[in-house]
Tab-separated table of C-alpha atoms in Angstrom:
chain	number	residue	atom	x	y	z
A	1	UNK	CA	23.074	-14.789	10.991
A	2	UNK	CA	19.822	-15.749	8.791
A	3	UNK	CA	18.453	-12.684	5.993
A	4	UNK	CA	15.467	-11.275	5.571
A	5	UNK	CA	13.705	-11.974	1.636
A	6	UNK	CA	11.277	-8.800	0.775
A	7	UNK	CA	9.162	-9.874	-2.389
A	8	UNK	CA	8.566	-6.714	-4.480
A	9	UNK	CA	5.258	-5.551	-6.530
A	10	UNK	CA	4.165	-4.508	-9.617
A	11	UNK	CA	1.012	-3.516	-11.426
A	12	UNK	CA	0.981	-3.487	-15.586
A	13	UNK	CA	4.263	-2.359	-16.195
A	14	UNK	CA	4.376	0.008	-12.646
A	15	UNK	CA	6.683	-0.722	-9.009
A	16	UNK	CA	3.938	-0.097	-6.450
A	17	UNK	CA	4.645	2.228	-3.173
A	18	UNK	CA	4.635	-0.880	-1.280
A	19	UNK	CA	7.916	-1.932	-3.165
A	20	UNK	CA	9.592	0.900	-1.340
A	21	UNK	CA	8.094	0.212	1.716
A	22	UNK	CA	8.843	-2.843	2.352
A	23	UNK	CA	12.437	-1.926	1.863
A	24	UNK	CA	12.753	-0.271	5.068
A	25	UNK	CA	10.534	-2.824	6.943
A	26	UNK	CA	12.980	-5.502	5.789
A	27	UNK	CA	16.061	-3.199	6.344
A	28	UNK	CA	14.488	-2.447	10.205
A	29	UNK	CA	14.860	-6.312	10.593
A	30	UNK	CA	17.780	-6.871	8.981
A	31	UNK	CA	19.115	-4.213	11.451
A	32	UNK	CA	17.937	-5.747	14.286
A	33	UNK	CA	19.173	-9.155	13.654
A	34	UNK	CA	22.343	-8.222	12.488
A	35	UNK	CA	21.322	-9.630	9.117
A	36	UNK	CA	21.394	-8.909	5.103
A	37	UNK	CA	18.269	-7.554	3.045
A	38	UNK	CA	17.623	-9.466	-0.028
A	39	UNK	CA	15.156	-8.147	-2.515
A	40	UNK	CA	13.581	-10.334	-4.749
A	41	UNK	CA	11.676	-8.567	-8.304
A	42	UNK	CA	9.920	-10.972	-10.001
A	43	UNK	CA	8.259	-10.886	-13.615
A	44	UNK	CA	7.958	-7.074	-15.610
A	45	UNK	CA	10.578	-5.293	-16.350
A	46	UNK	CA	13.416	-6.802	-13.912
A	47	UNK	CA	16.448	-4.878	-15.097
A	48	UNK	CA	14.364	-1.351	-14.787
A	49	UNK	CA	12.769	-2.333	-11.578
A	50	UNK	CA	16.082	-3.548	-9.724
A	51	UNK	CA	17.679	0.032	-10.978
A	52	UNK	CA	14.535	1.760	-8.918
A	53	UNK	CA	14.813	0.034	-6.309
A	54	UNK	CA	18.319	-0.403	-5.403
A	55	UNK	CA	17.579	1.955	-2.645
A	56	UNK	CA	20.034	2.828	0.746
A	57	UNK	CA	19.668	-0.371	2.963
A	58	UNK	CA	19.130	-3.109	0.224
A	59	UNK	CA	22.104	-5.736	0.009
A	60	UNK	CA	21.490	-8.022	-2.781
A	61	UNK	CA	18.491	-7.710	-5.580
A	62	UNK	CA	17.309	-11.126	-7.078
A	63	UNK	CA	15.927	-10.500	-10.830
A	64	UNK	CA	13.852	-13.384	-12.057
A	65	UNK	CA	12.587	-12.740	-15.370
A	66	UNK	CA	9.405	-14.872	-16.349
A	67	UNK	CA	6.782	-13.336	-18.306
A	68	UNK	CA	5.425	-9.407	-17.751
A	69	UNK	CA	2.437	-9.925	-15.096
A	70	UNK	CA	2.222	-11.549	-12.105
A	71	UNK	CA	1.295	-15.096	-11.948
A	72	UNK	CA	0.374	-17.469	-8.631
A	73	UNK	CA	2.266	-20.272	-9.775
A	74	UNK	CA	5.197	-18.672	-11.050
A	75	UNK	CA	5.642	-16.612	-7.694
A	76	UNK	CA	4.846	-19.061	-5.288
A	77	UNK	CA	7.391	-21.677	-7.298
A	78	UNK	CA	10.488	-18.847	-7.232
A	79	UNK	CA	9.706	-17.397	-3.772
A	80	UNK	CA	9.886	-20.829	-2.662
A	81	UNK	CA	13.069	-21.413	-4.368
A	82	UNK	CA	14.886	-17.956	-3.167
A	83	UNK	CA	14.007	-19.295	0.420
A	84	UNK	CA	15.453	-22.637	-0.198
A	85	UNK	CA	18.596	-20.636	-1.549
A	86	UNK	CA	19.108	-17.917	0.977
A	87	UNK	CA	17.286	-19.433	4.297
A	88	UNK	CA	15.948	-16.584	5.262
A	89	UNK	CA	14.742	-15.936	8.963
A	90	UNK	CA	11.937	-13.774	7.464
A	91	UNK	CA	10.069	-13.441	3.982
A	92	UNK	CA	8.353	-10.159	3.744
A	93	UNK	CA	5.698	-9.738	0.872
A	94	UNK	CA	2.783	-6.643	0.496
A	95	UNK	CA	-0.003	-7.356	1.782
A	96	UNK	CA	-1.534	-6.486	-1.578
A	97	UNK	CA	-4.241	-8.449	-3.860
A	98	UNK	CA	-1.027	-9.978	-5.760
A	99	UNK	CA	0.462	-10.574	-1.698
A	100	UNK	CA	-2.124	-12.158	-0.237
A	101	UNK	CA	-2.482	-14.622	-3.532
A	102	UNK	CA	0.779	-16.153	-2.939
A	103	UNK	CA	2.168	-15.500	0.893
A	104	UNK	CA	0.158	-18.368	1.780
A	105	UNK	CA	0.575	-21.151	-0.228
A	106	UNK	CA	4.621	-20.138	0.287
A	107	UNK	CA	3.714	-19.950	3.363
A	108	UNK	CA	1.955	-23.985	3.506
A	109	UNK	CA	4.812	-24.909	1.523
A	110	UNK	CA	7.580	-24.513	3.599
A	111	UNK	CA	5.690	-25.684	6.969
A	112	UNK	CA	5.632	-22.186	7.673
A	113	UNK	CA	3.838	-19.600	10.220
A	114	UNK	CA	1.929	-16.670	8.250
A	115	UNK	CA	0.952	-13.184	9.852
A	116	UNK	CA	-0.912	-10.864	7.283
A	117	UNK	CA	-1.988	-7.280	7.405
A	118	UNK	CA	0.798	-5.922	9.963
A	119	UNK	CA	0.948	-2.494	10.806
A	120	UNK	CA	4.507	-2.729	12.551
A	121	UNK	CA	7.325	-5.554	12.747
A	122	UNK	CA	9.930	-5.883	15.987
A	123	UNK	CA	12.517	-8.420	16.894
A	124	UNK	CA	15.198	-9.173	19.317
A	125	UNK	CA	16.767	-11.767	16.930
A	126	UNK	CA	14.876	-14.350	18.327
A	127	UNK	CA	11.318	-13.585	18.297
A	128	UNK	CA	9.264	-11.836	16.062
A	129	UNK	CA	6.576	-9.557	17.470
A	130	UNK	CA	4.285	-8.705	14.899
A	131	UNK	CA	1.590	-5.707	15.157
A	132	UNK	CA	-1.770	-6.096	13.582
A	133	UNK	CA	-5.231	-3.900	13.969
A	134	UNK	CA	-8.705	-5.478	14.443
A	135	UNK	CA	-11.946	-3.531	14.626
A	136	UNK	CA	-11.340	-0.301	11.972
A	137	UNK	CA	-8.167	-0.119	13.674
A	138	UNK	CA	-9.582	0.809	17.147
A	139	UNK	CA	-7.634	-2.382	18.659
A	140	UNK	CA	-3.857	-3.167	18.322
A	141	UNK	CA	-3.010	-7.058	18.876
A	142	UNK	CA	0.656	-8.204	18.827
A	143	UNK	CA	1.673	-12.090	17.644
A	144	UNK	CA	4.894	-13.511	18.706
A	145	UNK	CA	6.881	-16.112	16.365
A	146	UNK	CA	9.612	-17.867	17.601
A	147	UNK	CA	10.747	-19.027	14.395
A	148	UNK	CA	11.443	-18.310	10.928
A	149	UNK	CA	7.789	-16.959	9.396
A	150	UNK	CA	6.287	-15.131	6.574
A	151	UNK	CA	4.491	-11.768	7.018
A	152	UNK	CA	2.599	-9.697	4.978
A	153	UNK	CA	2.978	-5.525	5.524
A	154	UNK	CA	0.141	-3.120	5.051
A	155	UNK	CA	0.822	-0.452	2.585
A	156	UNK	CA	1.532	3.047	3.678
A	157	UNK	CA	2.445	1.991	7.619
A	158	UNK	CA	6.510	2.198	6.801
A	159	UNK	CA	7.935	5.272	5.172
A	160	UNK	CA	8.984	4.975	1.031
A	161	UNK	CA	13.120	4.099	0.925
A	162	UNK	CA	14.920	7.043	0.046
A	163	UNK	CA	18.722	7.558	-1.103
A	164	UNK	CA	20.512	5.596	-3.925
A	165	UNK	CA	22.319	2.076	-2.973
A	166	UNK	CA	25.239	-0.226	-3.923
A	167	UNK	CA	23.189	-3.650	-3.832
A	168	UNK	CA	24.707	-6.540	-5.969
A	169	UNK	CA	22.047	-7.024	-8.399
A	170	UNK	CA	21.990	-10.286	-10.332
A	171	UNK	CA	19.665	-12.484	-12.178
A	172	UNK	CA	18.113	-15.963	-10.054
A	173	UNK	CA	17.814	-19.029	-12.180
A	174	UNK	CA	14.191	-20.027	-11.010
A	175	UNK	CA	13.082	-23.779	-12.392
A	176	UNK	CA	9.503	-22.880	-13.063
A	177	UNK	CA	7.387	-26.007	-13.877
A	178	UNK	CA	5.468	-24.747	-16.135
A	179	UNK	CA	2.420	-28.071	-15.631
A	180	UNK	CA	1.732	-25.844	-12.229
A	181	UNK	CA	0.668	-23.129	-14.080
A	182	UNK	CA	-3.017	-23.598	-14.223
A	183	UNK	CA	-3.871	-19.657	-15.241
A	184	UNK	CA	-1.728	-16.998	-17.667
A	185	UNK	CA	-2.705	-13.070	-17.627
A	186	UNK	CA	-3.456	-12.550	-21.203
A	187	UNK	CA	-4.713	-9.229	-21.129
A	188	UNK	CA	-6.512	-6.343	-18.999
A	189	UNK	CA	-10.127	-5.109	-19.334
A	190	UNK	CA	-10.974	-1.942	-17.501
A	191	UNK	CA	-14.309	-2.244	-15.710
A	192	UNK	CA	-16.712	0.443	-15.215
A	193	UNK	CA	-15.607	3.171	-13.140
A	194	UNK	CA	-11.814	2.694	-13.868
A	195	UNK	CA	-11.473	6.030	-15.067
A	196	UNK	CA	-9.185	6.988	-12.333
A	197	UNK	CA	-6.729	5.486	-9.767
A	198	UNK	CA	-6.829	7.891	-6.866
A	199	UNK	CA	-3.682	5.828	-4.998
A	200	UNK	CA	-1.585	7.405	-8.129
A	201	UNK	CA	-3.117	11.063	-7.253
A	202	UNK	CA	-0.163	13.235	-6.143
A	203	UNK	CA	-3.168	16.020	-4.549
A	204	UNK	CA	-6.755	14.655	-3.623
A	205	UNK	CA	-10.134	16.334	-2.800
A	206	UNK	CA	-12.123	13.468	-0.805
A	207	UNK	CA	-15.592	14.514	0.373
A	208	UNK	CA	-17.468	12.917	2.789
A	209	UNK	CA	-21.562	13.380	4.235
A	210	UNK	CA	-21.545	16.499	5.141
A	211	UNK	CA	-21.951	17.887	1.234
A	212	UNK	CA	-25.509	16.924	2.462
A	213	UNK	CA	-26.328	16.517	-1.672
A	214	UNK	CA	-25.538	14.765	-4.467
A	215	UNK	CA	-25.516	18.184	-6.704
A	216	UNK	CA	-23.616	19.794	-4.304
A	217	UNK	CA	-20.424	17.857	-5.330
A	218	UNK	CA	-20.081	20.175	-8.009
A	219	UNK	CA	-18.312	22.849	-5.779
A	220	UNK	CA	-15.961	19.917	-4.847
A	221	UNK	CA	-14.801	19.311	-8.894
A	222	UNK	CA	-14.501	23.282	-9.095
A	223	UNK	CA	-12.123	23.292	-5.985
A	224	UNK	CA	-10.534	19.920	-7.462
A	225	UNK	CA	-9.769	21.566	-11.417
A	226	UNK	CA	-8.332	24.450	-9.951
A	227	UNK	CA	-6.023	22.697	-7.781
A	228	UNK	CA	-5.102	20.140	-10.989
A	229	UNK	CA	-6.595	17.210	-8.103
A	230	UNK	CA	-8.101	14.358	-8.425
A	231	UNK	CA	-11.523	13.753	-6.156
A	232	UNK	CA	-11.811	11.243	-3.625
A	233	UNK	CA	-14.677	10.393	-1.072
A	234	UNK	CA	-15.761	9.010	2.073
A	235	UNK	CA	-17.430	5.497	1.631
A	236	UNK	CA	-21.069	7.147	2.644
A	237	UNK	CA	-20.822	9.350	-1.070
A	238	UNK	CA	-20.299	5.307	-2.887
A	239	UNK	CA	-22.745	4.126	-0.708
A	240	UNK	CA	-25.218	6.587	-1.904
A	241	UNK	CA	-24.319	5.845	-5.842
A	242	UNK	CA	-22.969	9.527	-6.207
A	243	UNK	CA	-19.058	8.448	-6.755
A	244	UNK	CA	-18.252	5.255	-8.249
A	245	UNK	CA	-16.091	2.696	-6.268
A	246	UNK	CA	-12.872	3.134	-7.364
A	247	UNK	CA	-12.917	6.924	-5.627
A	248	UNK	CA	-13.768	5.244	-1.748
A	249	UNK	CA	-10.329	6.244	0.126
A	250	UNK	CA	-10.686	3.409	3.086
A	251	UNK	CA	-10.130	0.054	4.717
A	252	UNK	CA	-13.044	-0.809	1.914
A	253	UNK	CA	-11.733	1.635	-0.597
A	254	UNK	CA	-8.690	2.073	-1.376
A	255	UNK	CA	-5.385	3.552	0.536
A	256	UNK	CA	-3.739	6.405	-0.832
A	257	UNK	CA	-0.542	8.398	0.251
A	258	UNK	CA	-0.977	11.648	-1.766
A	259	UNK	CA	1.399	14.836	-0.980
A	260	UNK	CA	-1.792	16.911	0.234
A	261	UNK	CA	-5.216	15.104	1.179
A	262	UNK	CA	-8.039	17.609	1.759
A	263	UNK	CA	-11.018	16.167	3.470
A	264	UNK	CA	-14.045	17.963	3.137
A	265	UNK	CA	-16.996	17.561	5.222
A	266	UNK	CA	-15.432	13.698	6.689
A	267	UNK	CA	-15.866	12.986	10.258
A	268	UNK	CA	-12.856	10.832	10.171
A	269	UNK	CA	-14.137	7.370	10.824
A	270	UNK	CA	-11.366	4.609	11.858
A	271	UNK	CA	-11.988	2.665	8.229
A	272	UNK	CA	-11.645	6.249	6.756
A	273	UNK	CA	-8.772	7.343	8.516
A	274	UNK	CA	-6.788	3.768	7.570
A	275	UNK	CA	-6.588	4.498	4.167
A	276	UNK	CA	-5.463	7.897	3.906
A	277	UNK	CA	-3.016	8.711	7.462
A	278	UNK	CA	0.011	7.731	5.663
A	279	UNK	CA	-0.634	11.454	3.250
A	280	UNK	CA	2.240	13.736	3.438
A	281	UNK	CA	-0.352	16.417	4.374
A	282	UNK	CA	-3.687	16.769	5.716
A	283	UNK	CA	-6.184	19.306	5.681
A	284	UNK	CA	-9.339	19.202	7.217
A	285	UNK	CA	-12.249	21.488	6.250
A	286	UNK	CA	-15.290	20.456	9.216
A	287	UNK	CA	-17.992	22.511	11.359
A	288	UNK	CA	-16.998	20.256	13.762
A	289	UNK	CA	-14.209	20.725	15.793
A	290	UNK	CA	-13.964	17.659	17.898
A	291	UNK	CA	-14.185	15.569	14.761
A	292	UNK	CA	-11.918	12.843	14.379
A	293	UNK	CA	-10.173	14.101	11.583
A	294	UNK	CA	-9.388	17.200	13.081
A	295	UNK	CA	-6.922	15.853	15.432
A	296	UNK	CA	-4.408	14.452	12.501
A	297	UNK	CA	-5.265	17.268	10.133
A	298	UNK	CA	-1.791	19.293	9.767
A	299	UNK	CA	-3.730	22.181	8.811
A	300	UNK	CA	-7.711	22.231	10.007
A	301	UNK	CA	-10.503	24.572	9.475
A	302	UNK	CA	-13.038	24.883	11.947
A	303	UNK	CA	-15.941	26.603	9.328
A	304	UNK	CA	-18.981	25.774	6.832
A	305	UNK	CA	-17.689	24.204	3.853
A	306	UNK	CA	-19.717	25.518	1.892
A	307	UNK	CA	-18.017	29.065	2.709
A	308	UNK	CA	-14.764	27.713	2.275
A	309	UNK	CA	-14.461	25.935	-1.045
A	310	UNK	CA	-15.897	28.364	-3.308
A	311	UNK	CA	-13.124	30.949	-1.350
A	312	UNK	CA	-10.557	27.972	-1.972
A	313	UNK	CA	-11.220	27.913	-5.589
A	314	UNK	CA	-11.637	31.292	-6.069
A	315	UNK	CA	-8.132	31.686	-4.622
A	316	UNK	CA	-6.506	28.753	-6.885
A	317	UNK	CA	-8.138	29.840	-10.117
């Protein structure tokens, strides 16, 4: 029997949604191979973080304590030493900015094979079949590892682990060398824009083209302040300088998992759709009623939206 190692993540002082996630990826494998999940929380707040996520499925949490942010070095030196420790079949990190900065070079460093960006995970003990999605998601391509293998998982594709656990939580003794260190976080400096981070929204109002005009987005603020949301677009509203970045819900933008997502005038492009399917609910406000994003809209009304926000807001006020 050989474990699976899921590498957690954290943002200034916060466990991301992926750290949850990837708990029941791992746990599916684990499952399926008849092995144990082994979490590994490195840097932050390690105590806090393992109490969070000690989660039904998990069977041992690794703390490793060194420094608050995350650091290249530091994580590619103690996931390194965690799979020289536990042998591992499988080492399961986000496929987030911090992911994708260290799965690799783990990855070259233990002679490794490296699949990034999967959108599902399967195994008959033996072989891995990983699930990936080219082209805006509009092809599904499957890679098959024979062998032990590192994989990065694509946020919002496995549900959030639920229930409280019994995992033996204790602290790993990581020999960091500290001459590898070539960069330290020393601080954070919010850029322009970075007024809001709409993956932290529990409601968001995302707009898309057909608003038709820039000063038309004001009905979309109303109908956002009187739901207490947070608004969200399409990447055609950044690409026309009437949002700033940071609001672009999308394979370019940003993914989000909000409890309601209302899209409001979006077609429901692949790119689009990738970064906001994994909401808990989805409503869909379009004149056009083979769009897209009518067919995964929970709730979806065929009308002008300019009829039906003002009535939306008039309702919520």
């Amino acid at each position: 029997m050989t474990d699976v190692l899921a590498v957690t993540d954290h943002r200034r002082g916060d466990l991301r949604d992926v750290s949850y996630e990837i708990i029941t990826a791992g746990r599916q494998l684990a499952d399926e191979t008849g092995a144990d999940l082994h979490l590994a929380v490195i840097s932050g707040t390690v105590d806090e973080f393992a109490d969070k996520l000690d989660r039904e499925g998990v069977d041992v949490i690794h703390t490793v304590d060194v420094g608050e942010e995350f650091n290249h070095n530091v994580y590619t030196q103690v996931v390194t030493q965690l799979y020289d420790d536990l042998a591992p079949q499988y080492v399961l990190t986000p496929n987030s900015v911090n992911g994708l900065d260290y799965a690799p070079a783990v990855a070259n460093r233990l002679g490794l094979p490296i699949v990034t960006d999967t959108v599902d995970l399967d195994t008959d003990g033996e072989t891995l079949i990983a699930t990936r999605e080219m082209y805006g998601g509009k092809v599904e391509t499957t890679t098959e590892l024979a062998d032990n293998a590192v994989v990065t998982i694509r946020s919002a594709e496995w549900p959030a682990a639920e229930g409280t656990g019994d995992a033996a939580i204790g602290a790993f003794d990581a020999e960091i060398d500290e001459s590898q260190q070539g960069s330290t976080v020393t601080g954070f400096e919010e850029v322009g824009g970075g007024d809001v981070d709409i993956s932290e929204a529990d409601v968001l109002v995302s707009v898309g083209r057909g608003i038709e005009e820039e000063e038309n987005l004001e009905i979309i603020e109303d109908l956002a302040d009187a739901l207490d949301a947070t608004v969200s677009s399409s990447r055609p509203i950044v690409d026309n300088g009437w949002l700033p970045k940071n609001r672009q819900v999308g394979q370019s933008g940003k993914v989000v998992t909000p409890d309601v997502y209302i899209a409001i005038g979006i077609s429901g492009a692949v790119q689009h759709v990738a970064g906001m399917k994994g909401s808990d609910t989805i409503v869909a406000i379009n004149t056009d009623p083979n769009a897209p994003i009518m067919d995964i809209a929970d709730y979806a009304i065929h009308d002008d939206l300019f009829d039906v926000v003002p009535a939306l807001t008039e309702e919520f006020q």
